mmCIF file of C-alpha atoms and ligand atoms in Angstrom:
data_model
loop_
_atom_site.group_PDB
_atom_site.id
_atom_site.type_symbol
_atom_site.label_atom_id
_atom_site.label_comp_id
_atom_site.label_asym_id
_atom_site.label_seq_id
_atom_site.Cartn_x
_atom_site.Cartn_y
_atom_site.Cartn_z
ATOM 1 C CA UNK A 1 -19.315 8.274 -17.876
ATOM 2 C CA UNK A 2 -21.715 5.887 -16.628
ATOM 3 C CA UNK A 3 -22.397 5.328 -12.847
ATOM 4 C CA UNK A 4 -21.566 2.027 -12.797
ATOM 5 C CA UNK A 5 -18.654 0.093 -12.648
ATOM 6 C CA UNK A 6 -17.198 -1.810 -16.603
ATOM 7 C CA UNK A 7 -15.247 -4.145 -15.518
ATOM 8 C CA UNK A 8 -16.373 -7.659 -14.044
ATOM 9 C CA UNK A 9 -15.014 -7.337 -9.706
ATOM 10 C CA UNK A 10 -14.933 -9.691 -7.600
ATOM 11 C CA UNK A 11 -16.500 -7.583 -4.907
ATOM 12 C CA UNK A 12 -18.637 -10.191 -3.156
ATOM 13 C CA UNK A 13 -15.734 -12.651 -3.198
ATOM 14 C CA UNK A 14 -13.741 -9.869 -1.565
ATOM 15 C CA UNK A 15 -16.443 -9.237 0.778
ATOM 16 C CA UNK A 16 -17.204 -12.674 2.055
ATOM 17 C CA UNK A 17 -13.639 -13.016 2.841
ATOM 18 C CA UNK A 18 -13.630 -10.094 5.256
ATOM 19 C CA UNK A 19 -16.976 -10.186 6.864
ATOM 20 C CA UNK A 20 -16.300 -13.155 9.507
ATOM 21 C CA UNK A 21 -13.404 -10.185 10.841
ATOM 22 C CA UNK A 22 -15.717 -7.366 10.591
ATOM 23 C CA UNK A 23 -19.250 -8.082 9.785
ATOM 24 C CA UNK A 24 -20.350 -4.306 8.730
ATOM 25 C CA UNK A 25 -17.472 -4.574 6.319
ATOM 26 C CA UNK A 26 -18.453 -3.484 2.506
ATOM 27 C CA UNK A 27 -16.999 -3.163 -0.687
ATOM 28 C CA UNK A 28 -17.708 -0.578 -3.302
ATOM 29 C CA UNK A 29 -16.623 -0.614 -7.021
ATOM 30 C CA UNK A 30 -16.466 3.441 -8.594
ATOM 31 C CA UNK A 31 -16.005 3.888 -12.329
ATOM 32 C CA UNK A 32 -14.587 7.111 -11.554
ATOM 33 C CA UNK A 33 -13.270 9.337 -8.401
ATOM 34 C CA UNK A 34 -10.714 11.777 -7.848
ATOM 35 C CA UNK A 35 -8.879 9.890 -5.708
ATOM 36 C CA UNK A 36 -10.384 7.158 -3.224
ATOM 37 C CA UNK A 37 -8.330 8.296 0.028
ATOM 38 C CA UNK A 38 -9.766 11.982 -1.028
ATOM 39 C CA UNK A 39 -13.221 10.336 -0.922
ATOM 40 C CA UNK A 40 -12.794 8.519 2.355
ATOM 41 C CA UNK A 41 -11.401 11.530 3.869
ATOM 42 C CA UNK A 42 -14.064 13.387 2.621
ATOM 43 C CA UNK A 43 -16.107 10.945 4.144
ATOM 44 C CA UNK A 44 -14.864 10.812 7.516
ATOM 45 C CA UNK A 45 -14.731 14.540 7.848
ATOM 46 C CA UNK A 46 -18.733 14.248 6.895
ATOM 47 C CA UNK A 47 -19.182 11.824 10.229
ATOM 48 C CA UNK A 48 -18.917 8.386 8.218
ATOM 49 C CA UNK A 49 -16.747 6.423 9.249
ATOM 50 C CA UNK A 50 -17.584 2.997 8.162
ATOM 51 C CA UNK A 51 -15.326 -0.081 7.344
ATOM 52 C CA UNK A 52 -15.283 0.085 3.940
ATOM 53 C CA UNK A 53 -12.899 -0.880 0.908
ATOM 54 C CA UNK A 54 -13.110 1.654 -2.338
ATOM 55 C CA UNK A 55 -11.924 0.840 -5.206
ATOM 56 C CA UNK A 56 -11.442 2.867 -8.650
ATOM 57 C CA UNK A 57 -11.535 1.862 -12.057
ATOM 58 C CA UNK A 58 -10.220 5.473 -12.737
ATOM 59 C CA UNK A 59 -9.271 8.498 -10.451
ATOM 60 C CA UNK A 60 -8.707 12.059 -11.738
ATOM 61 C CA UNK A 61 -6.668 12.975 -8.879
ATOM 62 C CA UNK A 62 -4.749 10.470 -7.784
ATOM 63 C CA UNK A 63 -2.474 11.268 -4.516
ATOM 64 C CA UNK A 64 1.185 9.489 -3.877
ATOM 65 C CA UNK A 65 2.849 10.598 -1.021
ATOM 66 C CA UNK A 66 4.357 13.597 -0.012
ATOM 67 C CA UNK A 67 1.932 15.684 -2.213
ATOM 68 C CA UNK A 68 3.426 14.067 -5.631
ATOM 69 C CA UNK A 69 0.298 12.523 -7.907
ATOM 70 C CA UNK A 70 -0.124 9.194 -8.618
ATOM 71 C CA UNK A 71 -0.806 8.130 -11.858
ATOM 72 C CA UNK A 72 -3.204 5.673 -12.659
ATOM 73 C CA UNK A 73 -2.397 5.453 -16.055
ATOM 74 C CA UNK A 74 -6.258 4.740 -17.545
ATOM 75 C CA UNK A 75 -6.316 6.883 -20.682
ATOM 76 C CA UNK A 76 -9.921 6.364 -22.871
ATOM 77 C CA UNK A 77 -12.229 4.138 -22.747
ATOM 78 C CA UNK A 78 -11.611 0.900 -20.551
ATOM 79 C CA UNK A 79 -14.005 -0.990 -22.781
ATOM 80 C CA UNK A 80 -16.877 -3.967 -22.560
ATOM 81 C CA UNK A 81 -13.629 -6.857 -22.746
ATOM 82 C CA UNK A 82 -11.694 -4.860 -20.426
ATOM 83 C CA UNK A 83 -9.389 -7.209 -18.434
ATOM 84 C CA UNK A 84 -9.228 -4.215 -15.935
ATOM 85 C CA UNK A 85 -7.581 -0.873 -15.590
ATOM 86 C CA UNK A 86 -3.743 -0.805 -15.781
ATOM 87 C CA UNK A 87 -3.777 -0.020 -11.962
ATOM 88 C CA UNK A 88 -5.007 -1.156 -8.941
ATOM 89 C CA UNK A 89 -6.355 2.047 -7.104
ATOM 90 C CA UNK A 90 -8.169 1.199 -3.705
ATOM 91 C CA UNK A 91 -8.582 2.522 -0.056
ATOM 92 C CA UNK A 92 -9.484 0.587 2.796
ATOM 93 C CA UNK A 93 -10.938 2.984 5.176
ATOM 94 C CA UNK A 94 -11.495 2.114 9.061
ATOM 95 C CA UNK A 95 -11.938 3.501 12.576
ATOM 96 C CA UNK A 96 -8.560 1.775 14.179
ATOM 97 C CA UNK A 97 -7.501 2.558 18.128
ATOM 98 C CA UNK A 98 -3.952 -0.195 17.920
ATOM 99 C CA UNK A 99 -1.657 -0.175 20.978
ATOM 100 C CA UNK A 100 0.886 1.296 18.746
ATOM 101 C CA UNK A 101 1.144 2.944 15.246
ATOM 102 C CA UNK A 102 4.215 2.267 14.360
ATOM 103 C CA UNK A 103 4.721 -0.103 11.986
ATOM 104 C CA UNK A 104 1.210 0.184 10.727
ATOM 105 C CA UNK A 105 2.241 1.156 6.752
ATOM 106 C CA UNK A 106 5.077 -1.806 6.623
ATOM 107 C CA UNK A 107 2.577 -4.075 8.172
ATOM 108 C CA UNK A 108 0.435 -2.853 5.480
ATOM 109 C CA UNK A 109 2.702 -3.633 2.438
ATOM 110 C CA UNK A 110 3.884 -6.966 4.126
ATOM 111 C CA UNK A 111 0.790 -8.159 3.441
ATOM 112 C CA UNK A 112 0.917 -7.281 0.045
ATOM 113 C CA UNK A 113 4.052 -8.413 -1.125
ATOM 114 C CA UNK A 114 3.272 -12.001 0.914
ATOM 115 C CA UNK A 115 -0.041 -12.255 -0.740
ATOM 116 C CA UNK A 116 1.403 -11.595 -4.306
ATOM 117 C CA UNK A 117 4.214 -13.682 -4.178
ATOM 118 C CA UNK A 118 3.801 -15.818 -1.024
ATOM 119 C CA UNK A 119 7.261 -17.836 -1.458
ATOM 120 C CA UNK A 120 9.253 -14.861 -2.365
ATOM 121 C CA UNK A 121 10.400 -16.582 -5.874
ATOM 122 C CA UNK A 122 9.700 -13.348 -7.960
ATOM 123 C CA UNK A 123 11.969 -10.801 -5.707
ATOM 124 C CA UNK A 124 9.316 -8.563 -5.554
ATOM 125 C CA UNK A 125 10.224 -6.298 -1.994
ATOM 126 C CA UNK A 126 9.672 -3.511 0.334
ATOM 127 C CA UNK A 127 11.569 -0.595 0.390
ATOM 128 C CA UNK A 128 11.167 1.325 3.522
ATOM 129 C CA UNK A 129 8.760 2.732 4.358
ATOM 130 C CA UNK A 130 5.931 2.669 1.705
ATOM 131 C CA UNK A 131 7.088 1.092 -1.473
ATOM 132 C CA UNK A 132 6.572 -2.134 -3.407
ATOM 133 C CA UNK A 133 9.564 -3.338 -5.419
ATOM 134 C CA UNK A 134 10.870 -5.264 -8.223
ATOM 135 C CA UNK A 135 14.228 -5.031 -9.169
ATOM 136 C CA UNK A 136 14.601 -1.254 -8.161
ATOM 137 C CA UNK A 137 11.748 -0.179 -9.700
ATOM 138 C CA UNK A 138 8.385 0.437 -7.992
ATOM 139 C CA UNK A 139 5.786 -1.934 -8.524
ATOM 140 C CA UNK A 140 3.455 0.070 -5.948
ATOM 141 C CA UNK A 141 2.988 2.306 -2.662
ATOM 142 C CA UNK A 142 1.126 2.923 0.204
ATOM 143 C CA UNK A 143 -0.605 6.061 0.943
ATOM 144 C CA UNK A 144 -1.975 6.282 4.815
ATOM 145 C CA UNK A 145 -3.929 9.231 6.346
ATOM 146 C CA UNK A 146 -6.270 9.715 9.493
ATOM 147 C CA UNK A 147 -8.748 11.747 10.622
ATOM 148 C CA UNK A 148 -10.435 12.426 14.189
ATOM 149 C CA UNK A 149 -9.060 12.150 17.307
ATOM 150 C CA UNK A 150 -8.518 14.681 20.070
ATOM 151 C CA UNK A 151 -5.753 14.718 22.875
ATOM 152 C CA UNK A 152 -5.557 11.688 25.259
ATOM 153 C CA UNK A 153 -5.705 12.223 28.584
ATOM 154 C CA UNK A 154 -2.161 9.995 30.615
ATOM 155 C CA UNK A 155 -4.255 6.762 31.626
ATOM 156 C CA UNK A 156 -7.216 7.697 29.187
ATOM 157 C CA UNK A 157 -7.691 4.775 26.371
ATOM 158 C CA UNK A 158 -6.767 6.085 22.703
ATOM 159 C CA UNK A 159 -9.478 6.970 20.711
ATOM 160 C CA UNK A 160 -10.065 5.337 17.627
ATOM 161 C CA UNK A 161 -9.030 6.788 14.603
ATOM 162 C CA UNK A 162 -10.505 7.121 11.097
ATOM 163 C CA UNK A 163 -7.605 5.492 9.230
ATOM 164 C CA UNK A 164 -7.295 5.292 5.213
ATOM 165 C CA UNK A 165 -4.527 2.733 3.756
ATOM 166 C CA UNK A 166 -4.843 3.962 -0.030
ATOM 167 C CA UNK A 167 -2.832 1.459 -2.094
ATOM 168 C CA UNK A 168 -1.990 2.091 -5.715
ATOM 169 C CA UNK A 169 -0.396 -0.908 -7.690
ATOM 170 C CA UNK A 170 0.742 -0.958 -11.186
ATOM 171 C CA UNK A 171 -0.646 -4.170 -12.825
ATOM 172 C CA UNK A 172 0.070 -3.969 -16.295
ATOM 173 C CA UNK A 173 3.242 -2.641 -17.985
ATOM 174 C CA UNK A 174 3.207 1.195 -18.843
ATOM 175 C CA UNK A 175 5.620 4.250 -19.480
ATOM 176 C CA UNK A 176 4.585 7.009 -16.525
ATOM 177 C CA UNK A 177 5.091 10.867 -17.515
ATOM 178 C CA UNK A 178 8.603 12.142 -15.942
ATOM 179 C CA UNK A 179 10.080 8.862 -15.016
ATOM 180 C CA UNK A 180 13.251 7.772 -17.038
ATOM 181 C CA UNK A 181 12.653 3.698 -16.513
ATOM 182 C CA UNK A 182 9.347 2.551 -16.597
ATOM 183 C CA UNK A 183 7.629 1.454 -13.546
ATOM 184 C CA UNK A 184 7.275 -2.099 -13.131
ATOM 185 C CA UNK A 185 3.938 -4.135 -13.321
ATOM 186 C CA UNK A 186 2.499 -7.752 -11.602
ATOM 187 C CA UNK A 187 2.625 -8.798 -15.081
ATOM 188 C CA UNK A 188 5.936 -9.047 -14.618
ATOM 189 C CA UNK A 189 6.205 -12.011 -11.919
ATOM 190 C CA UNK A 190 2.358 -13.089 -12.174
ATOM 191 C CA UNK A 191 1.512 -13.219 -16.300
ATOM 192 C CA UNK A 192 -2.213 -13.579 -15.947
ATOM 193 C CA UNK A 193 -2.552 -10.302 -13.235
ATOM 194 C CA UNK A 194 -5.656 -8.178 -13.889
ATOM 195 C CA UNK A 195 -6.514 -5.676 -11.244
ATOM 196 C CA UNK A 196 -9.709 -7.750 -10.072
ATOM 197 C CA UNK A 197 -7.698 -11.107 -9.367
ATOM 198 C CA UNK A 198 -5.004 -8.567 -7.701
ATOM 199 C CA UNK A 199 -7.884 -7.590 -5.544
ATOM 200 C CA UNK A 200 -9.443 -10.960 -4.504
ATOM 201 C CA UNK A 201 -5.906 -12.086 -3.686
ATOM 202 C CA UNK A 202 -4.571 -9.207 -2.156
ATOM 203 C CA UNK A 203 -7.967 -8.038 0.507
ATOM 204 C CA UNK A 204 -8.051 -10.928 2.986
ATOM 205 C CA UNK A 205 -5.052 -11.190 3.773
ATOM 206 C CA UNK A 206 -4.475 -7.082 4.117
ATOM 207 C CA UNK A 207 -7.737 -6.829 6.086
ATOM 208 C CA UNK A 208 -6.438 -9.962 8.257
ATOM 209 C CA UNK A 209 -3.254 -8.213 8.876
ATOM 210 C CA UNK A 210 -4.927 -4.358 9.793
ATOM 211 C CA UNK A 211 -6.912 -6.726 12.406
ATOM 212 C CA UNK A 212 -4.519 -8.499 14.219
ATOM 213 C CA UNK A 213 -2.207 -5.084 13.969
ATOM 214 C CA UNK A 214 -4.357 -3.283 16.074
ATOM 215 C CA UNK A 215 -3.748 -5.933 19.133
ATOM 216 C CA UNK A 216 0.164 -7.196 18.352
ATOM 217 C CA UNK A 217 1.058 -3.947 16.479
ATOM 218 C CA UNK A 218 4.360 -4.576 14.017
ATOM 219 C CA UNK A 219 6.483 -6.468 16.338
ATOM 220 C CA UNK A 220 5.576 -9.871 15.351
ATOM 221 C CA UNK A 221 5.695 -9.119 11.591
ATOM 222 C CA UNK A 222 9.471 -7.674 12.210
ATOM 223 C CA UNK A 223 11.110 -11.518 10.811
ATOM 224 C CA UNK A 224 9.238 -11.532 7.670
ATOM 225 C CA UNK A 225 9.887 -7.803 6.823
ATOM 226 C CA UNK A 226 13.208 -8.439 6.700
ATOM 227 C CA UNK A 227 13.035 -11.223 4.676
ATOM 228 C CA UNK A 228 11.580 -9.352 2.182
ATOM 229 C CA UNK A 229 13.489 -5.795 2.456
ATOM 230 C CA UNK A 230 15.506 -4.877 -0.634
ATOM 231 C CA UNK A 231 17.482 -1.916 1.700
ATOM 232 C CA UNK A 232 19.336 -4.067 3.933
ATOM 233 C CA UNK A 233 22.824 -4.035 3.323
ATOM 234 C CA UNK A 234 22.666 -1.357 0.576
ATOM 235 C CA UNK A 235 23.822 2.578 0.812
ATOM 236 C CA UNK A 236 21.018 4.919 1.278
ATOM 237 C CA UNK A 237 20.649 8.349 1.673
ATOM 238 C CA UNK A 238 17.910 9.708 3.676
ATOM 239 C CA UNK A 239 16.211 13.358 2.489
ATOM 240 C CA UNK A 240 17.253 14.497 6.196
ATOM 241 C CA UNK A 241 20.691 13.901 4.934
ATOM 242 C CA UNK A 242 21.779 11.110 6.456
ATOM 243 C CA UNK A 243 23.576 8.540 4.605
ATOM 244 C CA UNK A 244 24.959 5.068 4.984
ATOM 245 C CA UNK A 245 24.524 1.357 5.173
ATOM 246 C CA UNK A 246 20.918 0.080 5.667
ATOM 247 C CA UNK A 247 21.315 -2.244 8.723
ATOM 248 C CA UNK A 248 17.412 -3.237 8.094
ATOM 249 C CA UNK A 249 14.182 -1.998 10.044
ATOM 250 C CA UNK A 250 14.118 -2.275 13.714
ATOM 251 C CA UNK A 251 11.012 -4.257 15.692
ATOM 252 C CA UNK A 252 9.009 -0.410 15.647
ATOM 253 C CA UNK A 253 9.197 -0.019 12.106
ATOM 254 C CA UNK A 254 12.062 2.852 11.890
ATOM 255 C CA UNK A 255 15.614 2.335 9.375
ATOM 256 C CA UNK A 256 18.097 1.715 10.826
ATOM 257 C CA UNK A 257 21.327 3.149 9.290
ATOM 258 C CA UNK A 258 24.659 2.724 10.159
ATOM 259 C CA UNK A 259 26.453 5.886 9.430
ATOM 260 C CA UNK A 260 29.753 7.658 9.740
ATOM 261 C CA UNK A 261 28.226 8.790 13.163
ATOM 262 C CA UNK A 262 26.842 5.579 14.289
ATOM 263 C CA UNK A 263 23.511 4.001 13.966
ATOM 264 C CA UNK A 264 20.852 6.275 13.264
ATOM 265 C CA UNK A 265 16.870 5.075 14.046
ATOM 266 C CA UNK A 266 14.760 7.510 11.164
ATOM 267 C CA UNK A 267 11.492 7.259 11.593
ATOM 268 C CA UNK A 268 10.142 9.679 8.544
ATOM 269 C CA UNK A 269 12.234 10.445 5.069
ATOM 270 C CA UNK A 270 12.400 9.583 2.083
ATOM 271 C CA UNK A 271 15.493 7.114 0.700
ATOM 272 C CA UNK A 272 16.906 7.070 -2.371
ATOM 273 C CA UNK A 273 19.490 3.909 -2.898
ATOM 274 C CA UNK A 274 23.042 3.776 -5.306
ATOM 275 C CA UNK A 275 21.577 1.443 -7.992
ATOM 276 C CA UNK A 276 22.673 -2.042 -8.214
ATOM 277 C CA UNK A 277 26.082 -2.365 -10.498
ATOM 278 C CA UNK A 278 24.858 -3.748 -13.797
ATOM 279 C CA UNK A 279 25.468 -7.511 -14.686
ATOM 280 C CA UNK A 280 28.455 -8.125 -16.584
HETATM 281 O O1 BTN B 301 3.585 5.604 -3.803
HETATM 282 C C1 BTN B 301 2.971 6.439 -3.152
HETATM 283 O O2 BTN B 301 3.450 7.563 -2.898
HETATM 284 C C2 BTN B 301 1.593 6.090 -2.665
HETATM 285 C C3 BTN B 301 0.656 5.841 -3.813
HETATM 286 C C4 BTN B 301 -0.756 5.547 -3.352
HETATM 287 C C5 BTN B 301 -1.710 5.510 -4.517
HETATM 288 C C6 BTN B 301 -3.067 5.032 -4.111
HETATM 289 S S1 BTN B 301 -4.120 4.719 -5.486
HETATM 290 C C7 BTN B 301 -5.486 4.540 -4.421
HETATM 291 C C8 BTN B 301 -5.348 5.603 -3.356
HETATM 292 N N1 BTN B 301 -5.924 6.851 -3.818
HETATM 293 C C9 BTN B 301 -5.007 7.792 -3.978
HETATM 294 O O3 BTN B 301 -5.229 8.943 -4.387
HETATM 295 N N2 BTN B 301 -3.807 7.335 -3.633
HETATM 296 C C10 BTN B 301 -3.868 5.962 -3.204
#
């Protein structure tokens, strides 16, 4: 495996759109990782903690959430004509010190699903907390982690923390090992997807959005999640056992579920939802 990237990225288009926000911003293009939050991590434990956006054309070890793998589904060689790996696999790694965390991953994937379908036509969605969806299946997730930081003192400022958004998103259409339905893909809504034009159009407006989080936090994004979450109004069951009617996300990020006991705020779990009935 060669050190340098195959594919053709739009890395200093990607960069030039970030720098006016942070000006020691920079991009780096791997052929090969384990797994770019691992790197980052790695990084940050190492004393680097630069503003930087790494992205994979392969990782060995991908990471999903809650210790399950994510598959990046890049099997041989991606080739000279390679339109791109079947997956988008990037971090965006940053010191961050917001007001207020919450919020921070939804924020996060708001900016995704609004930058890959910006008028909502194609029904792709968040479900709470970390997932991109089309039609009930996932399209994508969000993997966040941080390093650093000590105790805070009452009436000392936060620290900053090393913060690293690791977003995986399936761009074109593939069977994943274990899974009954395959996954869906951008190709699905967006014909001509590649993971470099998912990058260019995806990184301003997710670095634009991390920015302006760190001063308004998730409040102000609260309208436009709802607009586009595919929970609301649908039974869930939470893995902490509760289960219910989705009433939506409330303005600090938690579901909100009305349940047999009232309306219950959960701020970490995993949801499942009944599936939709199928057309007739
Ligand atoms: O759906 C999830 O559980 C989160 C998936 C996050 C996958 C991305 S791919 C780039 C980054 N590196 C990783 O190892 N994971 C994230």
């Amino acid at each position: 495996m060669s050190n340098h990237p195959v594919v053709r990225w739009p890395a200093e288009a990607v960069w030039e759109a970030v720098q006016p926000l942070w000006p020691d911003f920079s991009v780096e293009v791997l052929p090969e990782i384990d797994s770019t939050n691992t790197e980052l991590m790695r990084r940050a434990r190492a004393g680097r903690d630069e503003r930087v956006l790494l992205v994979a054309e392969r990782q060995t070890a991908g990471r999903g959430r809650l210790g399950r793998v994510w598959q990046s589904g890049v099997e041989g060689s991606l080739g000279e004509a390679a339109e791109g790996p079947p997956s988008l696999m990037m971090s965006l790694g940053l010191p961050l010190a917001p007001r207020d965390w919450s919020g921070l991953s939804l924020a996060v994937g708001l900016s995704l699903v609004e930058s890959l379908d910006p008028d909502g036509r194609s029904g792709l969605g968040l479900k709470w907390p970390n997932d991109l969806w089309l039609q009930d299946r996932k399209v994508g997730g969000i993997l966040i982690e941080t390093a650093g930081a000590g105790a805070v003192a009452a009436g000392q400022a936060v620290p900053p923390r090393y913060v690293v958004m690791g977003i995986g998103l399936n761009v074109l259409p593939r069977q994943a090992e274990g899974l009954s339905t395959a996954p869906a893909c951008l190709r699905d809504f967006w014909p001509e997807a590649s993971a470099p034009s998912a990058l260019e159009r995806v990184v301003p407006d997710l670095a634009r959005t991390v920015h302006d989080f760190v001063e308004q936090g998730f409040a102000p994004l609260h309208a436009r999640f709802a607009a586009r979450d595919v929970l609301r109004g649908r039974e869930v069951r939470t893995s902490d056992g509760s289960e219910g009617t989705s009433l939506g996300v409330g303005a600090d990020g938690a579901l909100l579920v009305h349940t047999r006991h009232g309306t219950q705020a959960i701020h970490s779990s995993e949801v499942s939802v009944r599936p939709l009935a199928a057309p007739r």
